PDB file of C-alpha atoms in Angstrom:
ATOM      1  CA  MET B   1     111.238  70.195 103.873  1.00  0.00           C
ATOM      2  CA  SER B   2     112.857  70.947 100.542  1.00  0.00           C
ATOM      3  CA  GLN B   3     116.420  72.128 100.487  1.00  0.00           C
ATOM      4  CA  LEU B   4     116.876  75.872 100.322  1.00  0.00           C
ATOM      5  CA  LYS B   5     119.029  77.414  97.681  1.00  0.00           C
ATOM      6  CA  THR B   6     122.186  79.114  98.886  1.00  0.00           C
ATOM      7  CA  THR B   7     122.109  82.270  96.794  1.00  0.00           C
ATOM      8  CA  ALA B   8     120.716  85.249  98.706  1.00  0.00           C
ATOM      9  CA  THR B   9     118.262  87.238  96.620  1.00  0.00           C
ATOM     10  CA  PRO B  10     117.912  90.844  97.811  1.00  0.00           C
ATOM     11  CA  LEU B  11     114.336  92.073  97.913  1.00  0.00           C
ATOM     12  CA  ILE B  12     115.301  95.194  96.020  1.00  0.00           C
ATOM     13  CA  LEU B  13     112.145  96.373  94.670  1.00  0.00           C
ATOM     14  CA  LEU B  14     105.821  93.620 100.110  1.00  0.00           C
ATOM     15  CA  LEU B  15     103.431  92.085 100.837  1.00  0.00           C
ATOM     16  CA  ALA B  16     102.794  90.329  97.616  1.00  0.00           C
ATOM     17  CA  VAL B  17     102.515  86.895  98.377  1.00  0.00           C
ATOM     18  CA  ALA B  18     100.942  84.024  96.750  1.00  0.00           C
ATOM     19  CA  SER B  19     100.946  80.284  96.879  1.00  0.00           C
ATOM     20  CA  THR B  20     104.135  78.261  96.588  1.00  0.00           C
ATOM     21  CA  LEU B  21     106.314  79.757  93.879  1.00  0.00           C
ATOM     22  CA  GLY B  22     106.747  77.550  90.849  1.00  0.00           C
ATOM     23  CA  GLU B  23     103.884  75.272  91.832  1.00  0.00           C
ATOM     24  CA  MET B  24     100.798  77.339  91.225  1.00  0.00           C
ATOM     25  CA  GLU B  25     100.220  80.620  89.475  1.00  0.00           C
ATOM     26  CA  PRO B  26      97.942  82.818  91.611  1.00  0.00           C
ATOM     27  CA  SER B  27      94.863  84.396  90.150  1.00  0.00           C
ATOM     28  CA  GLU B  28      94.858  88.159  89.744  1.00  0.00           C
ATOM     29  CA  GLU B  29      92.521  88.557  92.714  1.00  0.00           C
ATOM     30  CA  GLU B  30      94.608  86.324  94.969  1.00  0.00           C
ATOM     31  CA  ALA B  31      97.757  88.192  94.073  1.00  0.00           C
ATOM     32  CA  ARG B  32      96.152  91.457  94.997  1.00  0.00           C
ATOM     33  CA  ILE B  33      94.717  90.553  98.346  1.00  0.00           C
ATOM     34  CA  ILE B  34      96.764  87.756  99.910  1.00  0.00           C
ATOM     35  CA  GLY B  35      99.337  88.832 102.441  1.00  0.00           C
ATOM     36  CA  GLY B  36      98.366  92.192 103.806  1.00  0.00           C
ATOM     37  CA  GLN B  37      96.148  95.214 104.062  1.00  0.00           C
ATOM     38  CA  PHE B  38      96.442  98.779 102.881  1.00  0.00           C
ATOM     39  CA  ALA B  39      97.605 101.119 105.629  1.00  0.00           C
ATOM     40  CA  ALA B  40      95.536 104.009 106.900  1.00  0.00           C
ATOM     41  CA  PRO B  41      96.950 107.566 106.785  1.00  0.00           C
ATOM     42  CA  GLY B  42      99.444 108.054 109.593  1.00  0.00           C
ATOM     43  CA  GLN B  43      99.411 104.393 110.626  1.00  0.00           C
ATOM     44  CA  PHE B  44     103.153 103.978 110.001  1.00  0.00           C
ATOM     45  CA  PRO B  45     104.597 107.481 110.541  1.00  0.00           C
ATOM     46  CA  HIS B  46     108.177 106.159 110.470  1.00  0.00           C
ATOM     47  CA  GLN B  47     107.826 104.610 106.984  1.00  0.00           C
ATOM     48  CA  VAL B  48     110.068 105.988 104.246  1.00  0.00           C
ATOM     49  CA  SER B  49     109.973 105.514 100.491  1.00  0.00           C
ATOM     50  CA  LEU B  50     113.425 105.815  98.937  1.00  0.00           C
ATOM     51  CA  GLN B  51     113.032 107.083  95.403  1.00  0.00           C
ATOM     52  CA  LEU B  52     115.724 106.421  92.804  1.00  0.00           C
ATOM     53  CA  LYS B  53     115.480 108.728  89.829  1.00  0.00           C
ATOM     54  CA  GLY B  54     111.842 109.421  90.656  1.00  0.00           C
ATOM     55  CA  ARG B  55     110.688 105.824  91.189  1.00  0.00           C
ATOM     56  CA  HIS B  56     110.166 103.841  94.390  1.00  0.00           C
ATOM     57  CA  HIS B  57     113.296 101.816  94.999  1.00  0.00           C
ATOM     58  CA  CYS B  58     113.388 100.674  98.635  1.00  0.00           C
ATOM     59  CA  GLY B  59     111.849 101.198 102.033  1.00  0.00           C
ATOM     60  CA  GLY B  60     113.361 102.692 105.143  1.00  0.00           C
ATOM     61  CA  SER B  61     112.604 103.759 108.700  1.00  0.00           C
ATOM     62  CA  LEU B  62     113.004 107.249 110.128  1.00  0.00           C
ATOM     63  CA  ILE B  63     115.014 107.006 113.365  1.00  0.00           C
ATOM     64  CA  SER B  64     115.810 110.696 113.941  1.00  0.00           C
ATOM     65  CA  GLU B  65     115.143 114.050 112.316  1.00  0.00           C
ATOM     66  CA  THR B  66     118.031 113.487 109.921  1.00  0.00           C
ATOM     67  CA  MET B  67     118.683 109.715 109.844  1.00  0.00           C
ATOM     68  CA  ILE B  68     117.043 106.750 108.104  1.00  0.00           C
ATOM     69  CA  VAL B  69     117.820 103.040 108.519  1.00  0.00           C
ATOM     70  CA  THR B  70     117.628 100.894 105.385  1.00  0.00           C
ATOM     71  CA  ALA B  71     119.395  97.915 103.787  1.00  0.00           C
ATOM     72  CA  ALA B  72     122.942  98.220 102.492  1.00  0.00           C
ATOM     73  CA  HIS B  73     121.973  96.668  99.159  1.00  0.00           C
ATOM     74  CA  CYS B  74     119.565  99.577  98.632  1.00  0.00           C
ATOM     75  CA  THR B  75     122.371 102.132  98.659  1.00  0.00           C
ATOM     76  CA  ARG B  76     125.410 100.188  97.434  1.00  0.00           C
ATOM     77  CA  GLY B  77     126.469 101.452  94.026  1.00  0.00           C
ATOM     78  CA  GLN B  78     124.032 104.348  94.158  1.00  0.00           C
ATOM     79  CA  SER B  79     124.657 108.080  94.416  1.00  0.00           C
ATOM     80  CA  PRO B  80     122.970 110.169  97.129  1.00  0.00           C
ATOM     81  CA  SER B  81     122.295 112.819  94.513  1.00  0.00           C
ATOM     82  CA  GLN B  82     120.144 110.353  92.517  1.00  0.00           C
ATOM     83  CA  MET B  83     117.977 109.344  95.484  1.00  0.00           C
ATOM     84  CA  MET B  84     115.285 111.155  97.470  1.00  0.00           C
ATOM     85  CA  ALA B  85     113.386 110.210 100.633  1.00  0.00           C
ATOM     86  CA  ILE B  86     109.603 110.630 100.924  1.00  0.00           C
ATOM     87  CA  VAL B  87     108.004 110.591 104.375  1.00  0.00           C
ATOM     88  CA  GLY B  88     104.548 111.217 105.781  1.00  0.00           C
ATOM     89  CA  THR B  89     102.343 109.484 103.233  1.00  0.00           C
ATOM     90  CA  ASN B  90     100.599 106.143 102.729  1.00  0.00           C
ATOM     91  CA  ASP B  91      99.969 106.850  99.028  1.00  0.00           C
ATOM     92  CA  LEU B  92     102.870 107.844  96.777  1.00  0.00           C
ATOM     93  CA  SER B  93     100.489 108.988  94.056  1.00  0.00           C
ATOM     94  CA  ALA B  94      98.638 111.418  96.357  1.00  0.00           C
ATOM     95  CA  GLY B  95     101.404 114.011  96.400  1.00  0.00           C
ATOM     96  CA  ASN B  96     100.981 114.680 100.127  1.00  0.00           C
ATOM     97  CA  GLY B  97     104.339 113.346 101.301  1.00  0.00           C
ATOM     98  CA  GLN B  98     107.363 115.399 102.232  1.00  0.00           C
ATOM     99  CA  THR B  99     110.423 114.951 100.005  1.00  0.00           C
ATOM    100  CA  PHE B 100     113.995 115.320 101.236  1.00  0.00           C
ATOM    101  CA  SER B 101     117.327 115.188  99.479  1.00  0.00           C
ATOM    102  CA  ILE B 102     120.081 112.921 100.767  1.00  0.00           C
ATOM    103  CA  ALA B 103     123.488 114.051 101.963  1.00  0.00           C
ATOM    104  CA  GLN B 104     125.247 110.766 102.730  1.00  0.00           C
ATOM    105  CA  PHE B 105     125.057 106.986 102.667  1.00  0.00           C
ATOM    106  CA  ILE B 106     126.783 105.175 105.543  1.00  0.00           C
ATOM    107  CA  ILE B 107     127.021 101.520 104.536  1.00  0.00           C
ATOM    108  CA  HIS B 108     128.057  99.022 107.177  1.00  0.00           C
ATOM    109  CA  PRO B 109     131.772  98.393 106.520  1.00  0.00           C
ATOM    110  CA  GLN B 110     131.331  94.612 106.879  1.00  0.00           C
ATOM    111  CA  TYR B 111     128.456  94.359 104.400  1.00  0.00           C
ATOM    112  CA  ASN B 112     128.894  91.348 102.126  1.00  0.00           C
ATOM    113  CA  PRO B 113     126.889  91.685  98.882  1.00  0.00           C
ATOM    114  CA  GLN B 114     127.187  87.964  98.149  1.00  0.00           C
ATOM    115  CA  SER B 115     125.833  86.685 101.475  1.00  0.00           C
ATOM    116  CA  GLN B 116     123.898  89.834 102.492  1.00  0.00           C
ATOM    117  CA  ASP B 117     125.557  89.676 105.913  1.00  0.00           C
ATOM    118  CA  PHE B 118     125.582  93.043 107.728  1.00  0.00           C
ATOM    119  CA  ASP B 119     122.954  94.279 105.262  1.00  0.00           C
ATOM    120  CA  MET B 120     122.369  97.697 106.805  1.00  0.00           C
ATOM    121  CA  SER B 121     122.875 101.279 105.736  1.00  0.00           C
ATOM    122  CA  LEU B 122     122.218 104.632 107.343  1.00  0.00           C
ATOM    123  CA  ILE B 123     121.038 107.573 105.273  1.00  0.00           C
ATOM    124  CA  ARG B 124     121.759 111.102 106.396  1.00  0.00           C
ATOM    125  CA  LEU B 125     119.271 113.638 105.070  1.00  0.00           C
ATOM    126  CA  SER B 126     120.314 117.066 103.836  1.00  0.00           C
ATOM    127  CA  SER B 127     117.865 118.803 106.175  1.00  0.00           C
ATOM    128  CA  PRO B 128     115.877 117.852 109.299  1.00  0.00           C
ATOM    129  CA  VAL B 129     112.400 116.364 108.945  1.00  0.00           C
ATOM    130  CA  PRO B 130     109.692 118.302 110.843  1.00  0.00           C
ATOM    131  CA  MET B 131     108.091 115.909 113.307  1.00  0.00           C
ATOM    132  CA  GLY B 132     104.398 115.586 114.079  1.00  0.00           C
ATOM    133  CA  GLY B 133     101.174 114.277 112.612  1.00  0.00           C
ATOM    134  CA  SER B 134     101.922 111.620 110.024  1.00  0.00           C
ATOM    135  CA  VAL B 135     105.706 111.853 110.528  1.00  0.00           C
ATOM    136  CA  LYS B 136     107.392 110.352 113.585  1.00  0.00           C
ATOM    137  CA  THR B 137     110.551 108.437 114.363  1.00  0.00           C
ATOM    138  CA  ILE B 138     110.565 104.813 115.462  1.00  0.00           C
ATOM    139  CA  GLN B 139     112.399 103.518 118.504  1.00  0.00           C
ATOM    140  CA  LEU B 140     115.090 100.906 117.944  1.00  0.00           C
ATOM    141  CA  ALA B 141     115.102  97.507 119.618  1.00  0.00           C
ATOM    142  CA  GLU B 142     117.827  97.123 122.222  1.00  0.00           C
ATOM    143  CA  SER B 143     120.990  95.174 121.558  1.00  0.00           C
ATOM    144  CA  ASP B 144     119.757  92.254 123.660  1.00  0.00           C
ATOM    145  CA  ALA B 145     116.215  92.263 122.250  1.00  0.00           C
ATOM    146  CA  ASN B 146     114.924  88.776 121.571  1.00  0.00           C
ATOM    147  CA  TYR B 147     111.519  87.177 121.214  1.00  0.00           C
ATOM    148  CA  ALA B 148     110.041  83.716 121.445  1.00  0.00           C
ATOM    149  CA  ALA B 149     109.249  81.760 118.299  1.00  0.00           C
ATOM    150  CA  ASP B 150     105.902  82.634 116.724  1.00  0.00           C
ATOM    151  CA  THR B 151     105.904  86.141 118.195  1.00  0.00           C
ATOM    152  CA  MET B 152     103.912  88.316 115.829  1.00  0.00           C
ATOM    153  CA  ALA B 153     105.735  91.102 114.044  1.00  0.00           C
ATOM    154  CA  THR B 154     104.582  93.724 111.550  1.00  0.00           C
ATOM    155  CA  ILE B 155     106.059  94.408 108.121  1.00  0.00           C
ATOM    156  CA  SER B 156     105.155  97.369 105.938  1.00  0.00           C
ATOM    157  CA  GLY B 157     106.171  98.702 102.559  1.00  0.00           C
ATOM    158  CA  PHE B 158     105.362 100.051  99.125  1.00  0.00           C
ATOM    159  CA  GLY B 159     106.776  96.949  97.423  1.00  0.00           C
ATOM    160  CA  ALA B 160     105.350  94.591  94.828  1.00  0.00           C
ATOM    161  CA  ILE B 161     101.920  93.071  95.402  1.00  0.00           C
ATOM    162  CA  ASN B 162     102.015  90.267  92.839  1.00  0.00           C
ATOM    163  CA  GLN B 163     104.267  87.986  90.814  1.00  0.00           C
ATOM    164  CA  ASN B 164     104.485  90.592  88.051  1.00  0.00           C
ATOM    165  CA  LEU B 165     106.203  92.927  90.535  1.00  0.00           C
ATOM    166  CA  GLN B 166     103.424  95.492  90.232  1.00  0.00           C
ATOM    167  CA  LEU B 167     104.020  98.392  92.615  1.00  0.00           C
ATOM    168  CA  PRO B 168     100.806  99.662  94.221  1.00  0.00           C
ATOM    169  CA  ASN B 169     101.878 103.225  95.238  1.00  0.00           C
ATOM    170  CA  ARG B 170      99.893 102.597  98.423  1.00  0.00           C
ATOM    171  CA  LEU B 171     101.493 101.391 101.644  1.00  0.00           C
ATOM    172  CA  LYS B 172     100.646  97.848 102.734  1.00  0.00           C
ATOM    173  CA  PHE B 173     101.270  95.996 105.966  1.00  0.00           C
ATOM    174  CA  ALA B 174     100.920  92.475 107.337  1.00  0.00           C
ATOM    175  CA  GLN B 175     101.553  90.346 110.381  1.00  0.00           C
ATOM    176  CA  VAL B 176     104.276  87.693 110.222  1.00  0.00           C
ATOM    177  CA  GLN B 177     105.655  85.192 112.722  1.00  0.00           C
ATOM    178  CA  LEU B 178     109.232  85.200 113.973  1.00  0.00           C
ATOM    179  CA  TRP B 179     110.863  81.832 113.338  1.00  0.00           C
ATOM    180  CA  SER B 180     112.830  80.001 116.015  1.00  0.00           C
ATOM    181  CA  ARG B 181     116.517  79.161 115.732  1.00  0.00           C
ATOM    182  CA  ASP B 182     115.450  75.512 115.707  1.00  0.00           C
ATOM    183  CA  PHE B 183     114.802  76.079 112.009  1.00  0.00           C
ATOM    184  CA  CYS B 184     116.236  79.527 111.374  1.00  0.00           C
ATOM    185  CA  ASN B 185     119.897  78.537 111.507  1.00  0.00           C
ATOM    186  CA  SER B 186     122.801  78.047 109.138  1.00  0.00           C
ATOM    187  CA  GLN B 187     122.242  74.282 108.912  1.00  0.00           C
ATOM    188  CA  ASN B 188     118.741  74.707 107.468  1.00  0.00           C
ATOM    189  CA  ILE B 189     119.383  78.005 105.706  1.00  0.00           C
ATOM    190  CA  PRO B 190     122.904  78.116 104.282  1.00  0.00           C
ATOM    191  CA  GLY B 191     124.388  81.574 104.622  1.00  0.00           C
ATOM    192  CA  LEU B 192     122.278  82.649 107.575  1.00  0.00           C
ATOM    193  CA  THR B 193     124.292  84.485 110.254  1.00  0.00           C
ATOM    194  CA  ASP B 194     123.793  85.972 113.711  1.00  0.00           C
ATOM    195  CA  ARG B 195     123.024  89.303 112.028  1.00  0.00           C
ATOM    196  CA  MET B 196     119.828  87.857 110.499  1.00  0.00           C
ATOM    197  CA  VAL B 197     116.393  86.867 111.796  1.00  0.00           C
ATOM    198  CA  CYS B 198     113.700  84.914 109.965  1.00  0.00           C
ATOM    199  CA  ALA B 199     110.034  85.821 109.748  1.00  0.00           C
ATOM    200  CA  GLY B 200     107.094  84.797 107.618  1.00  0.00           C
ATOM    201  CA  HIS B 201     104.162  82.435 107.529  1.00  0.00           C
ATOM    202  CA  PRO B 202     104.611  78.654 107.161  1.00  0.00           C
ATOM    203  CA  SER B 203     102.148  78.679 104.253  1.00  0.00           C
ATOM    204  CA  GLY B 204     104.209  81.305 102.456  1.00  0.00           C
ATOM    205  CA  GLN B 205     101.163  83.500 102.095  1.00  0.00           C
ATOM    206  CA  VAL B 206     102.572  86.454 104.003  1.00  0.00           C
ATOM    207  CA  SER B 207     105.981  87.886 103.233  1.00  0.00           C
ATOM    208  CA  SER B 208     107.969  90.824 101.988  1.00  0.00           C
ATOM    209  CA  CYS B 209     108.684  91.205  98.271  1.00  0.00           C
ATOM    210  CA  GLN B 210     110.552  93.306  95.708  1.00  0.00           C
ATOM    211  CA  GLY B 211     110.476  96.973  96.719  1.00  0.00           C
ATOM    212  CA  ASP B 212     110.313  96.306 100.435  1.00  0.00           C
ATOM    213  CA  SER B 213     114.052  96.001 100.990  1.00  0.00           C
ATOM    214  CA  GLY B 214     115.262  98.259 103.767  1.00  0.00           C
ATOM    215  CA  GLY B 215     111.782  98.582 105.239  1.00  0.00           C
ATOM    216  CA  PRO B 216     110.775  97.834 108.828  1.00  0.00           C
ATOM    217  CA  LEU B 217     110.005  94.666 110.726  1.00  0.00           C
ATOM    218  CA  THR B 218     108.582  95.861 114.040  1.00  0.00           C
ATOM    219  CA  VAL B 219     107.768  94.108 117.316  1.00  0.00           C
ATOM    220  CA  ASP B 220     106.067  95.930 120.195  1.00  0.00           C
ATOM    221  CA  GLY B 221     106.347  99.174 118.242  1.00  0.00           C
ATOM    222  CA  LYS B 222     110.139  98.999 117.929  1.00  0.00           C
ATOM    223  CA  LEU B 223     112.336  98.408 114.885  1.00  0.00           C
ATOM    224  CA  PHE B 224     113.522  94.812 115.269  1.00  0.00           C
ATOM    225  CA  GLY B 225     114.551  93.999 111.704  1.00  0.00           C
ATOM    226  CA  VAL B 226     115.230  95.459 108.260  1.00  0.00           C
ATOM    227  CA  VAL B 227     113.939  93.684 105.133  1.00  0.00           C
ATOM    228  CA  SER B 228     116.975  92.049 103.531  1.00  0.00           C
ATOM    229  CA  TRP B 229     116.682  88.916 101.359  1.00  0.00           C
ATOM    230  CA  GLY B 230     114.687  85.797 100.649  1.00  0.00           C
ATOM    231  CA  PHE B 231     113.859  82.928  98.305  1.00  0.00           C
ATOM    232  CA  GLY B 232     111.184  84.708  96.313  1.00  0.00           C
ATOM    233  CA  CYS B 233     107.953  86.296  97.475  1.00  0.00           C
ATOM    234  CA  GLY B 234     105.966  84.013  99.709  1.00  0.00           C
ATOM    235  CA  ALA B 235     107.507  80.613  98.971  1.00  0.00           C
ATOM    236  CA  LYS B 236     105.971  77.873 101.120  1.00  0.00           C
ATOM    237  CA  GLY B 237     108.122  76.915 104.096  1.00  0.00           C
ATOM    238  CA  ARG B 238     110.688  79.573 103.311  1.00  0.00           C
ATOM    239  CA  PRO B 239     110.842  82.708 105.446  1.00  0.00           C
ATOM    240  CA  ALA B 240     112.161  86.110 104.493  1.00  0.00           C
ATOM    241  CA  MET B 241     115.383  87.259 106.126  1.00  0.00           C
ATOM    242  CA  TYR B 242     115.708  90.489 108.036  1.00  0.00           C
ATOM    243  CA  THR B 243     118.831  92.227 109.249  1.00  0.00           C
ATOM    244  CA  TYR B 244     118.758  91.961 113.043  1.00  0.00           C
ATOM    245  CA  VAL B 245     118.782  95.494 114.466  1.00  0.00           C
ATOM    246  CA  GLY B 246     119.902  94.318 117.919  1.00  0.00           C
ATOM    247  CA  ALA B 247     123.095  92.820 116.520  1.00  0.00           C
ATOM    248  CA  LEU B 248     124.055  96.138 114.894  1.00  0.00           C
ATOM    249  CA  ARG B 249     122.709  98.434 117.596  1.00  0.00           C
ATOM    250  CA  SER B 250     126.123  99.722 118.706  1.00  0.00           C
ATOM    251  CA  TRP B 251     127.091 100.538 115.103  1.00  0.00           C
ATOM    252  CA  ILE B 252     123.866 102.518 114.642  1.00  0.00           C
ATOM    253  CA  LYS B 253     124.541 104.405 117.894  1.00  0.00           C
ATOM    254  CA  GLN B 254     128.073 105.204 116.824  1.00  0.00           C
ATOM    255  CA  ASN B 255     127.091 106.531 113.404  1.00  0.00           C
ATOM    256  CA  ALA B 256     123.610 107.984 113.971  1.00  0.00           C
ATOM    257  CA  ASN B 257     123.811 108.919 117.648  1.00  0.00           C
ATOM    258  CA  VAL B 258     120.470 107.172 118.189  1.00  0.00           C
TER     259      VAL B 258
END
């Protein structure tokens, strides 16, 4: 297996995935369809689109009427007044989502922007989100939650769908495999810590991409990971990294009361 680079690349801007990066340029059709499906209305009622100055910036997950979980790199250096949260839609161009202003960012105090360790942030909304229909909270994985290698997880997001970082406006989702610590460890992936889990497809054809940062990785209907960083979108043999919710469960409880 080729050596992985050590620089963590946040997935700031899903589900675009193509063949091995740098080896083969995907056709337009491949880039559009490989790596996921478009979500049906209400299929992911916890999904959030974080909008920065009116444009999709990152994903997030609604965990209470007033709190969202996302990645720290999505909020670091940003102002709550410049960001809005849209919930309850699978199509950002349809105008049927609910928009909420943001009161506060709570970035994990140990977040390291160089390594992306502790890459988690809580967002407190200015007003409660009415629950029901296409808007629901997601349950968090417990602090001791763990799964066997190759367990299937679900990723979802409004992120890029091709190498040109085209944003689709429509929510996509895909199934990915959790990777075992036999490979997903700091010896094989320099910089990986106990606050990170790996997921993807060995072929590289299913992964998160720019625009999916902060979005959910779910297992058994619970939030198990938060899209954090990777080595490009869908590179062969290289998984995407997700902030491990279980490792930061007590911090979330302390700051979000969830």
